[in-house]
């Protein structure tokens, strides 16, 4: 799958945040978005991932214009995963319930194997405030991966983790990339660049440079 | 369902507030309706005892103000199909220390509709007391009604609060107190199907009276309409207050949980799924609130029955029909209250929900 963005513009109020962005991302690659704080990484990621409707411009997943998709919720559930900087696990649900929240029937049986694969199988009944930051983030990653999406968007997924845990997350991403799931990750961490197939550099609402590896 | 329950227990404080506002609204509806139905029901039951047809003064809608001559009964008695006719003077007067008591002056043939508990039916200068008022007045041997002293001939028991808290005497003596010959005549018929045709025949006798079948009399009785309308208006107000309470609390809940709903949307739960989730949560509260309100209302109605001051005149009962009606109203309240905030929660771009806060 290819994601094509065409002339994206987005305003917050009267402020133009994305200033005409066009790019194309392959869904089987590891793409990293870098740039200074405030350059628009989160905004771009939200727009690319269908969570935020841009003021203008279009986004195509293959040949489908996402604003013409009848049921965007189902599309998201089937094809897109998200990992945020804050884990955003729902605090009153156990890790297992969080991961299962939107699971498709056909993947119900893979909740436990996936938790096992991510090294959190002993924590199924725990709540997010009863586990470590790294464990929380792995649970959030499991939630993003459970329906075998084509692509996972991650916004500073390691922003709250130490180096060791951060590298653990990148390794996980690479492992699943090798299984055919694409990743688009916004990050400040230089370490992640070692894993990237493609680097998009943002500057003040523009794409400054795209580097393919 | 599990998720809804967990979400509710997470938001205990607001859940409790929603719960309390629903219990109060539902109780208000239960109590006002039960009491109104009770008053109407008791009075209807009284009229319907041996009364298939009610005869009143023409154009006087209130049984208390109606004034007719009971000699008209002789003409009515001749109509084929009429089984019996009893006459009543209905009034209210102070009795001893009680400021207002229902007084029933009845013709001899109606005495046996009052079930004796002690003593005998009243002769001249005597009255029969309902058991409730007998107790309230500390089992008197004599009572003072409108400055006249009557001997207490005995007591009777009645499920109808107005009677159990009332005084029965001979119609002539009641007529002296209230200055009339009779308030109403109650006609019972041999065959209830003939009710309507007999009613017509009675109406043909004189244009000073008006006969109606008991049912249509009750339907058109002005006092009942006033009571029912008041109770309906209060019920609607209570419903509205309940809905407003839920809307405002649910809006706060939605606001608190924005990030949560943003996450749910982002992982592919549908807008409808989220609306559904909130509706289920509110309905769970509504069901529990309904059960609690039902129990509490029964308790309050029971307490009211035991308050001497009300003389047993306020006697509400929660019938199955009322319970069902209020049940439906409670669900409606929950749905109306939760729907708007839920729609609101489901409409927003997931990202703008998420950016607001950390879960
Ligand atoms: N909801 C919002 N309302 C108004 N302005 C916003 C909103 N979200 C972001 N902005 C502004 O848009 C600009 C880009 O924000 P964005 O979050 O996309 O930057 P970023 O590159 O992700 O920064 P960081 O590296 O700090 O996460 C910033 O100037 C920010 O202040
Ligand atoms: Mg950001």
Coordinates of C-alpha atoms in Angstrom, one line a residue, chain B residues 56-359:
Chain B
X56 CA -76.3 14.2 40.3
X57 CA -77.8 17.6 40.1
X58 CA -77.7 18.7 36.5
X59 CA -74.8 21.0 35.6
X60 CA -73.1 20.6 39.0
X61 CA -69.9 18.9 38.4
X62 CA -68.9 18.4 42.0
X63 CA -70.5 15.7 44.2
X64 CA -70.1 17.9 47.2
X65 CA -72.2 20.8 45.8
X66 CA -74.7 18.6 44.1
X67 CA -78.2 18.9 45.6
X68 CA -81.1 16.7 44.5
X69 CA -84.4 15.4 45.8
X70 CA -84.2 11.8 46.6
X71 CA -87.9 11.3 45.8
X72 CA -86.8 11.1 42.2
X73 CA -85.5 7.6 43.2
X74 CA -89.1 6.3 43.2
X75 CA -89.5 7.1 39.5
X76 CA -86.0 5.6 38.8
X77 CA -86.9 2.4 40.7
X78 CA -89.7 1.8 38.2
X79 CA -87.3 1.5 35.3
X80 CA -86.9 -2.0 34.2
X81 CA -83.5 -3.5 35.0
X82 CA -82.8 -1.3 38.1
X83 CA -81.8 -3.4 41.0
X84 CA -81.5 -1.0 43.8
X85 CA -81.0 2.7 44.5
X86 CA -79.2 4.2 47.4
X87 CA -79.0 7.9 48.3
X88 CA -76.1 9.7 49.8
X89 CA -75.3 13.1 51.3
X90 CA -71.6 13.7 50.8
X91 CA -70.1 16.4 52.9
X92 CA -67.1 17.4 55.0
X93 CA -67.2 18.8 58.5
X94 CA -65.1 19.2 61.6
X95 CA -65.3 16.2 63.9
X96 CA -64.0 16.8 67.5
X97 CA -60.4 18.0 67.0
X98 CA -60.2 17.1 63.3
X99 CA -60.9 20.1 61.1
X100 CA -62.1 18.2 58.0
X101 CA -63.7 14.8 57.9
X102 CA -65.6 13.1 55.2
X103 CA -69.3 12.7 56.3
X104 CA -71.4 10.1 54.5
X105 CA -75.1 10.3 55.1
X106 CA -76.5 7.2 53.5
X107 CA -79.9 5.6 53.0
X108 CA -80.6 2.5 55.2
X109 CA -80.0 0.1 52.2
X110 CA -76.4 1.2 51.9
X111 CA -75.4 0.5 55.4
X112 CA -74.4 -3.1 54.6
X113 CA -71.7 -1.8 52.2
X114 CA -69.8 -0.8 55.4
X115 CA -68.2 -3.8 57.0
X116 CA -69.0 -3.7 60.7
X117 CA -66.1 -4.2 63.0
X118 CA -67.9 -3.5 66.3
X119 CA -71.3 -2.3 67.4
X120 CA -74.3 -1.8 65.1
X121 CA -75.4 0.4 62.2
X122 CA -76.4 3.9 63.4
X123 CA -79.9 4.7 64.5
X124 CA -81.1 8.3 64.9
X125 CA -78.6 10.4 66.8
X126 CA -75.9 7.9 66.2
X127 CA -72.9 7.6 63.9
X128 CA -70.7 4.8 62.7
X129 CA -67.0 5.6 62.6
X130 CA -64.4 4.4 60.2
X131 CA -61.8 2.4 62.1
X132 CA -59.0 4.8 61.3
X133 CA -60.8 7.9 62.6
X134 CA -62.0 5.9 65.6
X135 CA -58.4 5.3 66.5
X136 CA -57.3 8.8 65.7
X137 CA -60.0 10.2 68.0
X138 CA -59.0 7.8 70.8
X139 CA -62.0 5.5 70.6
X140 CA -64.7 8.1 71.6
X141 CA -68.2 7.2 72.8
X142 CA -69.6 10.5 71.5
X143 CA -68.4 12.8 68.8
X144 CA -69.2 16.4 68.0
X145 CA -70.1 17.1 64.4
X146 CA -70.9 20.7 63.5
X147 CA -71.9 21.5 67.0
X148 CA -74.2 18.5 67.4
X149 CA -73.3 15.5 69.6
X150 CA -73.7 12.0 68.2
X151 CA -73.4 8.7 70.0
X152 CA -70.9 6.3 68.4
X153 CA -72.8 3.2 67.5
X154 CA -69.8 1.2 66.3
X155 CA -67.0 1.1 63.8
X156 CA -66.5 -0.3 60.4
X157 CA -63.4 -1.2 58.3
X158 CA -62.8 -0.1 54.8
X159 CA -59.9 -0.3 52.4
X160 CA -60.9 3.0 51.0
X161 CA -59.0 5.6 52.9
X162 CA -61.8 8.3 52.6
X163 CA -64.2 5.9 54.3
X164 CA -61.9 4.5 56.9
X165 CA -61.2 8.0 57.9
X166 CA -64.8 9.1 57.6
X167 CA -68.2 9.1 59.5
X168 CA -71.3 7.3 58.3
X169 CA -74.8 8.4 59.5
X170 CA -78.4 8.4 58.5
X171 CA -79.1 10.5 55.5
X172 CA -81.7 12.7 57.1
X173 CA -79.3 13.8 59.8
X174 CA -76.5 14.5 57.4
X175 CA -79.1 16.4 55.3
X176 CA -79.8 18.6 58.2
X177 CA -76.1 19.4 58.7
X178 CA -75.5 20.1 55.0
X179 CA -78.9 21.6 54.2
X180 CA -79.8 19.3 51.4
X181 CA -82.0 16.3 50.7
X182 CA -79.4 14.3 48.9
X183 CA -76.1 14.9 47.0
X184 CA -76.2 11.9 44.7
X185 CA -78.1 8.8 44.0
X186 CA -76.3 5.6 43.2
X187 CA -78.2 3.2 41.0
X188 CA -77.2 -0.4 40.6
X189 CA -78.5 -2.4 37.7
X190 CA -79.3 -6.1 37.3
X191 CA -77.4 -6.3 34.0
X192 CA -74.4 -4.1 33.5
X193 CA -74.9 -4.1 29.7
X194 CA -78.2 -2.2 30.3
X195 CA -76.3 0.6 32.0
X196 CA -76.3 2.9 29.1
X197 CA -79.9 2.5 28.2
X198 CA -81.1 2.9 31.8
X199 CA -79.0 6.0 32.1
X200 CA -80.8 7.5 29.1
X201 CA -84.2 6.6 30.7
X202 CA -83.2 8.3 34.0
X203 CA -82.1 11.4 32.2
X204 CA -85.6 11.5 30.5
X205 CA -87.3 11.6 33.9
X206 CA -86.3 15.1 34.9
X207 CA -84.1 17.9 33.5
X208 CA -83.0 18.8 37.0
X209 CA -80.8 15.8 37.3
X210 CA -78.0 14.2 35.3
X211 CA -77.3 10.4 35.2
X212 CA -74.0 8.9 34.0
X213 CA -72.6 5.5 34.1
X214 CA -70.0 5.3 36.9
X215 CA -67.2 5.0 34.5
X216 CA -68.1 8.0 32.4
X217 CA -68.9 10.0 35.5
X218 CA -65.4 9.3 36.8
X219 CA -63.8 10.1 33.4
X220 CA -65.6 13.4 33.2
X221 CA -65.4 14.4 36.9
X222 CA -63.7 17.7 37.1
X223 CA -61.9 17.2 40.4
X224 CA -60.2 14.1 39.0
X225 CA -59.2 16.0 35.9
X226 CA -57.5 18.7 38.0
X227 CA -55.8 16.1 40.1
X228 CA -54.6 14.1 37.2
X229 CA -53.5 17.1 35.2
X230 CA -51.5 18.4 38.2
X231 CA -49.9 15.1 38.7
X232 CA -49.0 14.9 35.0
X233 CA -47.5 18.4 35.0
X234 CA -45.4 17.6 38.1
X235 CA -44.3 14.3 36.5
X236 CA -43.2 16.1 33.3
X237 CA -41.4 18.7 35.4
X238 CA -39.6 15.9 37.3
X239 CA -38.8 14.1 34.1
X240 CA -37.4 17.4 32.6
X241 CA -35.3 18.0 35.7
X242 CA -34.0 14.5 35.5
X243 CA -33.1 14.9 31.9
X244 CA -31.4 18.2 32.5
X245 CA -29.5 16.7 35.4
X246 CA -28.3 13.8 33.3
X247 CA -27.4 16.0 30.4
X248 CA -25.3 18.3 32.5
X249 CA -23.6 15.5 34.4
X250 CA -23.0 13.4 31.3
X251 CA -21.5 16.4 29.5
X252 CA -19.0 16.7 32.3
X253 CA -18.3 13.0 32.1
X254 CA -17.8 13.2 28.4
X255 CA -15.5 16.1 28.9
X256 CA -13.5 14.2 31.5
X257 CA -13.2 11.3 29.2
X258 CA -12.4 13.1 26.0
X259 CA -9.0 11.5 25.6
X260 CA -10.5 8.1 26.3
X261 CA -13.1 8.5 23.5
X262 CA -10.4 9.9 21.2
X263 CA -8.3 6.7 21.8
X264 CA -11.4 4.5 21.2
X265 CA -12.0 6.3 18.0
X266 CA -8.4 6.1 17.0
X267 CA -8.2 2.3 17.4
X268 CA -11.3 1.9 15.3
X269 CA -14.3 1.9 17.7
X270 CA -17.1 3.5 15.8
X271 CA -18.9 6.7 16.7
X272 CA -22.0 4.5 17.3
X273 CA -19.9 2.3 19.5
X274 CA -19.1 5.2 21.7
X275 CA -22.7 6.5 21.7
X276 CA -23.8 3.0 22.6
X277 CA -21.2 2.8 25.3
X278 CA -22.5 6.0 27.0
X279 CA -26.1 5.0 26.6
X280 CA -25.5 1.6 28.1
X281 CA -23.7 3.3 31.1
X282 CA -26.7 5.6 31.6
X283 CA -29.2 2.8 31.2
X284 CA -27.4 0.8 33.9
X285 CA -27.6 3.8 36.2
X286 CA -31.3 4.2 35.3
X287 CA -32.2 0.6 36.0
X288 CA -30.6 0.7 39.5
X289 CA -32.0 4.2 40.1
X290 CA -35.5 2.9 39.1
X291 CA -35.3 -0.1 41.5
X292 CA -34.1 2.1 44.4
X293 CA -36.7 4.8 43.7
X294 CA -39.4 2.1 43.5
X295 CA -38.4 0.7 47.0
X296 CA -38.0 4.2 48.5
X297 CA -41.4 5.3 47.1
X298 CA -43.1 2.2 48.6
X299 CA -41.5 3.1 51.9
X300 CA -42.6 6.7 51.7
X301 CA -46.2 5.8 50.7
X302 CA -46.3 3.4 53.6
X303 CA -45.1 6.0 56.0
X304 CA -47.7 8.5 54.7
X305 CA -50.4 6.0 55.4
X306 CA -49.3 5.8 59.0
X307 CA -49.3 9.6 59.5
X308 CA -52.4 10.4 61.6
X309 CA -52.6 13.9 60.3
X310 CA -53.5 12.7 56.8
X311 CA -56.4 10.6 58.3
X312 CA -55.8 7.9 55.7
X313 CA -57.0 10.2 52.9
X314 CA -53.6 10.1 51.2
X315 CA -53.3 6.5 50.2
X316 CA -51.1 6.0 47.2
X317 CA -50.3 2.6 45.8
X318 CA -47.8 1.7 43.0
X319 CA -49.8 -0.5 40.7
X320 CA -48.2 -2.6 38.0
X321 CA -49.4 -0.2 35.3
X322 CA -47.8 2.7 37.2
X323 CA -44.5 0.8 37.7
X324 CA -44.4 0.0 34.0
X325 CA -45.2 3.6 33.0
X326 CA -42.5 5.0 35.3
X327 CA -40.1 2.3 34.1
X328 CA -40.5 3.5 30.6
X329 CA -40.3 7.1 31.6
X330 CA -37.0 6.3 33.4
X331 CA -35.5 4.7 30.4
X332 CA -36.6 7.6 28.3
X333 CA -35.0 10.0 30.8
X334 CA -31.7 8.1 30.5
X335 CA -31.8 8.0 26.7
X336 CA -32.8 11.6 26.3
X337 CA -30.2 12.7 28.9
X338 CA -27.3 10.7 27.5
X339 CA -28.0 11.1 23.8
X340 CA -26.9 14.6 23.2
X341 CA -23.6 14.4 25.1
X342 CA -22.9 11.0 23.5
X343 CA -23.5 12.4 20.0
X344 CA -21.2 15.3 20.9
X345 CA -18.5 12.9 22.1
X346 CA -18.7 10.9 18.9
X347 CA -18.6 13.8 16.5
X348 CA -15.2 15.3 17.3
X349 CA -12.0 14.5 15.4
X350 CA -10.3 11.9 17.5
X351 CA -7.1 13.9 17.4
X352 CA -8.6 17.0 19.0
X353 CA -9.9 14.8 21.7
X354 CA -6.6 13.2 22.4
X355 CA -4.5 16.5 22.4
X356 CA -6.5 17.9 25.2
X357 CA -5.1 15.7 27.9
X358 CA -3.3 12.7 29.1
X359 CA -5.5 9.7 29.9

